[in-house]
Structures are given as C-alpha cells and as structure tokens.
Amino acid sequence: MKKKATKKPAPGAPTEVIHIGLDSKVRTLVVGHLSAILADQHVLYTKTRNFHWNLTGHRFHTLHEFFEKQYDGLALAIDKTAERIRMLGAASPGSMSEFLAKATLKEVPGALVDGDHAIAALRDDHEAAARELRKAVDAVDEAGDVGTADFLTDLLKEHEEAAWMLRSFLD
C-alpha cells in the first residue's frame, strides 16, 4: 500500500489550527513580518552586547551601563516577538542562521569600539528598525491583524525612544 505524500508547511507558515479570526494566509503574511523583525532584534541585541563588552573611551562607565539597559530591553522585546509568532500558530525562528538570513540589519565583528562610533551605529540601527516596523504595521493592519499592528506599534515606539536617547549622547 502506497503512503499518501503529506505536504510539509512552508517555513514560517502557521502549522497549528487556531480560531482567532485570522485565516492562515493572513497569519502567514504576519508571521513573515514578525520573523524579519525578530531577526533584526537579534542582530541589534548582539551588536549592543558586543559594544557593551568592547567599549573604550572616557564615557566607558556611563555607556557600558546604558548599553546594558538597552540590550536588556531588547531581550524582552525578542521574547514577546517570538511569543507573538507562537500565538499565531507558527514556530518561531530560533537559529542564528535563520536570523541572519532574514535580518536587514548587519552584524559587526567583536573589536574595540569608541563610544561615539558605537552610539552612532546603534542609533542608525534603531532608526532602521523603526522604518521597517512602520512598513510592517501598515502591512499587518491592512491584512486585518489589529492585534499584531498594536504590538508592532509598541515596538516602534521603543525603537524611536532608543534612537532619541542615543542621538542625545551625540549632541
């Protein structure tokens, strides 16, 4: 007796049957946006930790503590984003190779970094994340997922605040 071939779901596609008022096509689109955002969060988290560890210069202590607060905040956002993906019935990406393949932000190797360079790089990444989040908010809202749009709007505000604080160090 021949076994019937079962079609494997696309990576990132919802695999759970849930009844929350969003069809699987919408959830697949939303999970795609959330997965890209999660990837950028991981790159930014790692870059912030990298700069925290490898910081040099006269503002070392102040920036070292500031960067720690930023990566702690990013860790919470990462967890909430992955959980939002799970709420939509899909598996969250979980490997560095998945994150790097989906990320728009670029990682940097570990090396000593002066405060102004680290601040400018993180500011630029938070601003880039905010721009990507604006696009995602519009797309998921248009698709009808107001819950995720609201979630992403909160993330957007966090990146805007982080970018503002980083800019303030450079003034």
PDB file of C-alpha atoms in Angstrom:
ATOM      1  CA  MET A   1       0.000   0.000   0.000  1.00  0.00           C
ATOM      2  CA  LYS A   2       1.387   3.379  -1.032  1.00  0.00           C
ATOM      3  CA  LYS A   3       1.633   6.092   1.550  1.00  0.00           C
ATOM      4  CA  LYS A   4      -0.013   9.346   0.644  1.00  0.00           C
ATOM      5  CA  ALA A   5       2.532  12.163   0.438  1.00  0.00           C
ATOM      6  CA  THR A   6       1.927  14.798   3.046  1.00  0.00           C
ATOM      7  CA  LYS A   7       2.723  18.335   2.136  1.00  0.00           C
ATOM      8  CA  LYS A   8       5.097  19.997   4.575  1.00  0.00           C
ATOM      9  CA  PRO A   9       4.133  23.556   5.507  1.00  0.00           C
ATOM     10  CA  ALA A  10       6.407  26.320   4.255  1.00  0.00           C
ATOM     11  CA  PRO A  11       8.964  27.532   6.796  1.00  0.00           C
ATOM     12  CA  GLY A  12       7.324  30.150   8.973  1.00  0.00           C
ATOM     13  CA  ALA A  13       3.794  29.188   7.932  1.00  0.00           C
ATOM     14  CA  PRO A  14       1.284  28.513  10.707  1.00  0.00           C
ATOM     15  CA  THR A  15       1.047  24.830  11.480  1.00  0.00           C
ATOM     16  CA  GLU A  16      -1.479  24.925  14.289  1.00  0.00           C
ATOM     17  CA  VAL A  17      -5.208  25.116  13.744  1.00  0.00           C
ATOM     18  CA  ILE A  18      -6.432  28.124  15.692  1.00  0.00           C
ATOM     19  CA  HIS A  19      -9.645  30.115  15.598  1.00  0.00           C
ATOM     20  CA  ILE A  20      -8.831  33.746  16.361  1.00  0.00           C
ATOM     21  CA  GLY A  21     -10.463  35.404  13.372  1.00  0.00           C
ATOM     22  CA  LEU A  22      -7.431  35.363  11.072  1.00  0.00           C
ATOM     23  CA  ASP A  23      -7.154  32.869   8.236  1.00  0.00           C
ATOM     24  CA  SER A  24      -3.889  31.024   7.603  1.00  0.00           C
ATOM     25  CA  LYS A  25      -2.991  33.229   4.623  1.00  0.00           C
ATOM     26  CA  VAL A  26      -3.106  36.367   6.790  1.00  0.00           C
ATOM     27  CA  ARG A  27      -1.255  34.624   9.594  1.00  0.00           C
ATOM     28  CA  THR A  28       1.464  33.510   7.162  1.00  0.00           C
ATOM     29  CA  LEU A  29       1.937  37.096   5.960  1.00  0.00           C
ATOM     30  CA  VAL A  30       2.051  38.414   9.533  1.00  0.00           C
ATOM     31  CA  VAL A  31       4.448  35.704  10.708  1.00  0.00           C
ATOM     32  CA  GLY A  32       6.759  36.646   7.830  1.00  0.00           C
ATOM     33  CA  HIS A  33       6.889  40.231   9.070  1.00  0.00           C
ATOM     34  CA  LEU A  34       7.318  39.167  12.682  1.00  0.00           C
ATOM     35  CA  SER A  35      10.116  36.752  11.769  1.00  0.00           C
ATOM     36  CA  ALA A  36      12.036  39.503   9.953  1.00  0.00           C
ATOM     37  CA  ILE A  37      11.551  41.821  12.933  1.00  0.00           C
ATOM     38  CA  LEU A  38      12.725  39.087  15.314  1.00  0.00           C
ATOM     39  CA  ALA A  39      15.824  38.605  13.159  1.00  0.00           C
ATOM     40  CA  ASP A  40      16.660  42.314  13.302  1.00  0.00           C
ATOM     41  CA  GLN A  41      16.065  42.312  17.062  1.00  0.00           C
ATOM     42  CA  HIS A  42      18.631  39.528  17.456  1.00  0.00           C
ATOM     43  CA  VAL A  43      21.218  41.325  15.341  1.00  0.00           C
ATOM     44  CA  LEU A  44      20.667  44.562  17.267  1.00  0.00           C
ATOM     45  CA  TYR A  45      20.760  42.732  20.612  1.00  0.00           C
ATOM     46  CA  THR A  46      24.061  41.047  19.707  1.00  0.00           C
ATOM     47  CA  LYS A  47      25.547  44.296  18.400  1.00  0.00           C
ATOM     48  CA  THR A  48      24.541  46.134  21.575  1.00  0.00           C
ATOM     49  CA  ARG A  49      26.124  43.431  23.765  1.00  0.00           C
ATOM     50  CA  ASN A  50      29.220  43.476  21.570  1.00  0.00           C
ATOM     51  CA  PHE A  51      29.580  47.234  22.067  1.00  0.00           C
ATOM     52  CA  HIS A  52      28.840  46.869  25.797  1.00  0.00           C
ATOM     53  CA  TRP A  53      31.728  44.427  26.136  1.00  0.00           C
ATOM     54  CA  ASN A  54      34.220  46.110  23.781  1.00  0.00           C
ATOM     55  CA  LEU A  55      33.600  49.766  24.585  1.00  0.00           C
ATOM     56  CA  THR A  56      36.534  52.132  25.101  1.00  0.00           C
ATOM     57  CA  GLY A  57      36.851  55.799  25.893  1.00  0.00           C
ATOM     58  CA  HIS A  58      36.239  58.399  28.563  1.00  0.00           C
ATOM     59  CA  ARG A  59      32.482  57.650  28.830  1.00  0.00           C
ATOM     60  CA  PHE A  60      33.031  53.934  29.300  1.00  0.00           C
ATOM     61  CA  HIS A  61      31.160  53.530  32.579  1.00  0.00           C
ATOM     62  CA  THR A  62      28.134  55.616  31.550  1.00  0.00           C
ATOM     63  CA  LEU A  63      27.776  53.958  28.140  1.00  0.00           C
ATOM     64  CA  HIS A  64      28.541  50.477  29.473  1.00  0.00           C
ATOM     65  CA  GLU A  65      25.561  50.757  31.839  1.00  0.00           C
ATOM     66  CA  PHE A  66      23.372  52.418  29.182  1.00  0.00           C
ATOM     67  CA  PHE A  67      24.055  49.669  26.630  1.00  0.00           C
ATOM     68  CA  GLU A  68      23.236  47.033  29.269  1.00  0.00           C
ATOM     69  CA  LYS A  69      19.809  48.621  29.794  1.00  0.00           C
ATOM     70  CA  GLN A  70      19.286  48.676  26.038  1.00  0.00           C
ATOM     71  CA  TYR A  71      20.138  45.019  25.478  1.00  0.00           C
ATOM     72  CA  ASP A  72      18.009  44.001  28.458  1.00  0.00           C
ATOM     73  CA  GLY A  73      15.070  45.833  26.829  1.00  0.00           C
ATOM     74  CA  LEU A  74      15.802  44.149  23.514  1.00  0.00           C
ATOM     75  CA  ALA A  75      15.834  40.735  25.218  1.00  0.00           C
ATOM     76  CA  LEU A  76      12.295  41.353  26.474  1.00  0.00           C
ATOM     77  CA  ALA A  77      11.161  42.513  23.022  1.00  0.00           C
ATOM     78  CA  ILE A  78      12.709  39.416  21.430  1.00  0.00           C
ATOM     79  CA  ASP A  79      10.767  37.165  23.783  1.00  0.00           C
ATOM     80  CA  LYS A  80       7.486  38.992  23.148  1.00  0.00           C
ATOM     81  CA  THR A  81       8.002  38.880  19.374  1.00  0.00           C
ATOM     82  CA  ALA A  82       8.721  35.142  19.368  1.00  0.00           C
ATOM     83  CA  GLU A  83       5.685  34.574  21.576  1.00  0.00           C
ATOM     84  CA  ARG A  84       3.518  36.617  19.195  1.00  0.00           C
ATOM     85  CA  ILE A  85       4.615  34.302  16.374  1.00  0.00           C
ATOM     86  CA  ARG A  86       3.585  31.321  18.505  1.00  0.00           C
ATOM     87  CA  MET A  87       0.215  32.959  19.282  1.00  0.00           C
ATOM     88  CA  LEU A  88      -0.419  32.986  15.533  1.00  0.00           C
ATOM     89  CA  GLY A  89       0.156  29.236  15.306  1.00  0.00           C
ATOM     90  CA  ALA A  90       3.635  29.172  13.776  1.00  0.00           C
ATOM     91  CA  ALA A  91       7.026  28.086  15.029  1.00  0.00           C
ATOM     92  CA  SER A  92       9.379  30.936  15.790  1.00  0.00           C
ATOM     93  CA  PRO A  93      12.745  31.057  14.027  1.00  0.00           C
ATOM     94  CA  GLY A  94      15.357  30.040  16.567  1.00  0.00           C
ATOM     95  CA  SER A  95      18.785  29.732  14.963  1.00  0.00           C
ATOM     96  CA  MET A  96      21.384  32.350  14.166  1.00  0.00           C
ATOM     97  CA  SER A  97      21.455  31.207  10.535  1.00  0.00           C
ATOM     98  CA  GLU A  98      17.697  31.830  10.288  1.00  0.00           C
ATOM     99  CA  PHE A  99      18.062  35.251  11.893  1.00  0.00           C
ATOM    100  CA  LEU A 100      20.956  36.319   9.678  1.00  0.00           C
ATOM    101  CA  ALA A 101      19.104  35.163   6.553  1.00  0.00           C
ATOM    102  CA  LYS A 102      16.039  37.266   7.438  1.00  0.00           C
ATOM    103  CA  ALA A 103      17.688  40.331   9.003  1.00  0.00           C
ATOM    104  CA  THR A 104      18.011  43.696   7.295  1.00  0.00           C
ATOM    105  CA  LEU A 105      20.466  44.936   9.932  1.00  0.00           C
ATOM    106  CA  LYS A 106      24.110  43.895   9.649  1.00  0.00           C
ATOM    107  CA  GLU A 107      26.171  42.363  12.397  1.00  0.00           C
ATOM    108  CA  VAL A 108      29.658  43.591  13.295  1.00  0.00           C
ATOM    109  CA  PRO A 109      32.607  41.525  14.494  1.00  0.00           C
ATOM    110  CA  GLY A 110      33.906  41.835  18.025  1.00  0.00           C
ATOM    111  CA  ALA A 111      36.505  44.598  18.226  1.00  0.00           C
ATOM    112  CA  LEU A 112      37.295  47.521  20.483  1.00  0.00           C
ATOM    113  CA  VAL A 113      34.934  50.397  19.740  1.00  0.00           C
ATOM    114  CA  ASP A 114      34.907  54.009  20.884  1.00  0.00           C
ATOM    115  CA  GLY A 115      31.747  55.436  22.391  1.00  0.00           C
ATOM    116  CA  ASP A 116      30.770  57.803  19.579  1.00  0.00           C
ATOM    117  CA  HIS A 117      31.122  55.089  16.931  1.00  0.00           C
ATOM    118  CA  ALA A 118      29.054  52.635  18.997  1.00  0.00           C
ATOM    119  CA  ILE A 119      26.369  55.240  19.687  1.00  0.00           C
ATOM    120  CA  ALA A 120      26.093  56.238  16.025  1.00  0.00           C
ATOM    121  CA  ALA A 121      25.906  52.616  14.854  1.00  0.00           C
ATOM    122  CA  LEU A 122      23.200  51.727  17.376  1.00  0.00           C
ATOM    123  CA  ARG A 123      21.259  54.919  16.627  1.00  0.00           C
ATOM    124  CA  ASP A 124      21.309  54.072  12.919  1.00  0.00           C
ATOM    125  CA  ASP A 125      20.081  50.530  13.620  1.00  0.00           C
ATOM    126  CA  HIS A 126      17.253  51.686  15.883  1.00  0.00           C
ATOM    127  CA  GLU A 127      16.174  54.195  13.235  1.00  0.00           C
ATOM    128  CA  ALA A 128      16.325  51.481  10.544  1.00  0.00           C
ATOM    129  CA  ALA A 129      14.288  49.160  12.781  1.00  0.00           C
ATOM    130  CA  ALA A 130      11.704  51.920  13.239  1.00  0.00           C
ATOM    131  CA  ARG A 131      11.394  52.345   9.460  1.00  0.00           C
ATOM    132  CA  GLU A 132      10.911  48.588   8.976  1.00  0.00           C
ATOM    133  CA  LEU A 133       8.352  48.485  11.771  1.00  0.00           C
ATOM    134  CA  ARG A 134       6.329  51.282  10.147  1.00  0.00           C
ATOM    135  CA  LYS A 135       6.112  49.203   6.966  1.00  0.00           C
ATOM    136  CA  ALA A 136       5.128  46.108   8.944  1.00  0.00           C
ATOM    137  CA  VAL A 137       2.464  47.988  10.938  1.00  0.00           C
ATOM    138  CA  ASP A 138       0.876  49.177   7.698  1.00  0.00           C
ATOM    139  CA  ALA A 139       1.016  45.709   6.111  1.00  0.00           C
ATOM    140  CA  VAL A 140      -0.440  43.771   9.044  1.00  0.00           C
ATOM    141  CA  ASP A 141      -3.086  46.412   9.701  1.00  0.00           C
ATOM    142  CA  GLU A 142      -4.129  46.281   6.039  1.00  0.00           C
ATOM    143  CA  ALA A 143      -4.273  42.469   6.305  1.00  0.00           C
ATOM    144  CA  GLY A 144      -6.678  42.819   9.231  1.00  0.00           C
ATOM    145  CA  ASP A 145      -4.475  41.827  12.168  1.00  0.00           C
ATOM    146  CA  VAL A 146      -5.022  44.767  14.513  1.00  0.00           C
ATOM    147  CA  GLY A 147      -3.563  42.832  17.458  1.00  0.00           C
ATOM    148  CA  THR A 148      -0.190  42.478  15.783  1.00  0.00           C
ATOM    149  CA  ALA A 149      -0.379  46.040  14.446  1.00  0.00           C
ATOM    150  CA  ASP A 150      -0.830  47.251  18.023  1.00  0.00           C
ATOM    151  CA  PHE A 151       2.030  45.049  19.227  1.00  0.00           C
ATOM    152  CA  LEU A 152       4.319  46.366  16.473  1.00  0.00           C
ATOM    153  CA  THR A 153       3.338  49.970  17.219  1.00  0.00           C
ATOM    154  CA  ASP A 154       4.586  49.471  20.775  1.00  0.00           C
ATOM    155  CA  LEU A 155       7.886  48.074  19.439  1.00  0.00           C
ATOM    156  CA  LEU A 156       8.134  51.055  17.078  1.00  0.00           C
ATOM    157  CA  LYS A 157       7.823  53.472  19.985  1.00  0.00           C
ATOM    158  CA  GLU A 158      10.570  51.614  21.869  1.00  0.00           C
ATOM    159  CA  HIS A 159      12.963  51.949  18.909  1.00  0.00           C
ATOM    160  CA  GLU A 160      12.101  55.616  18.485  1.00  0.00           C
ATOM    161  CA  GLU A 161      12.862  56.235  22.157  1.00  0.00           C
ATOM    162  CA  ALA A 162      16.143  54.297  21.977  1.00  0.00           C
ATOM    163  CA  ALA A 163      17.228  56.241  18.878  1.00  0.00           C
ATOM    164  CA  TRP A 164      16.369  59.538  20.594  1.00  0.00           C
ATOM    165  CA  MET A 165      18.404  58.641  23.669  1.00  0.00           C
ATOM    166  CA  LEU A 166      21.363  57.593  21.529  1.00  0.00           C
ATOM    167  CA  ARG A 167      21.161  60.826  19.497  1.00  0.00           C
ATOM    168  CA  SER A 168      21.195  62.763  22.772  1.00  0.00           C
ATOM    169  CA  PHE A 169      24.618  61.317  23.615  1.00  0.00           C
ATOM    170  CA  LEU A 170      25.985  62.759  20.359  1.00  0.00           C
ATOM    171  CA  ASP A 171      24.656  66.323  20.817  1.00  0.00           C
TER     172      ASP A 171
END
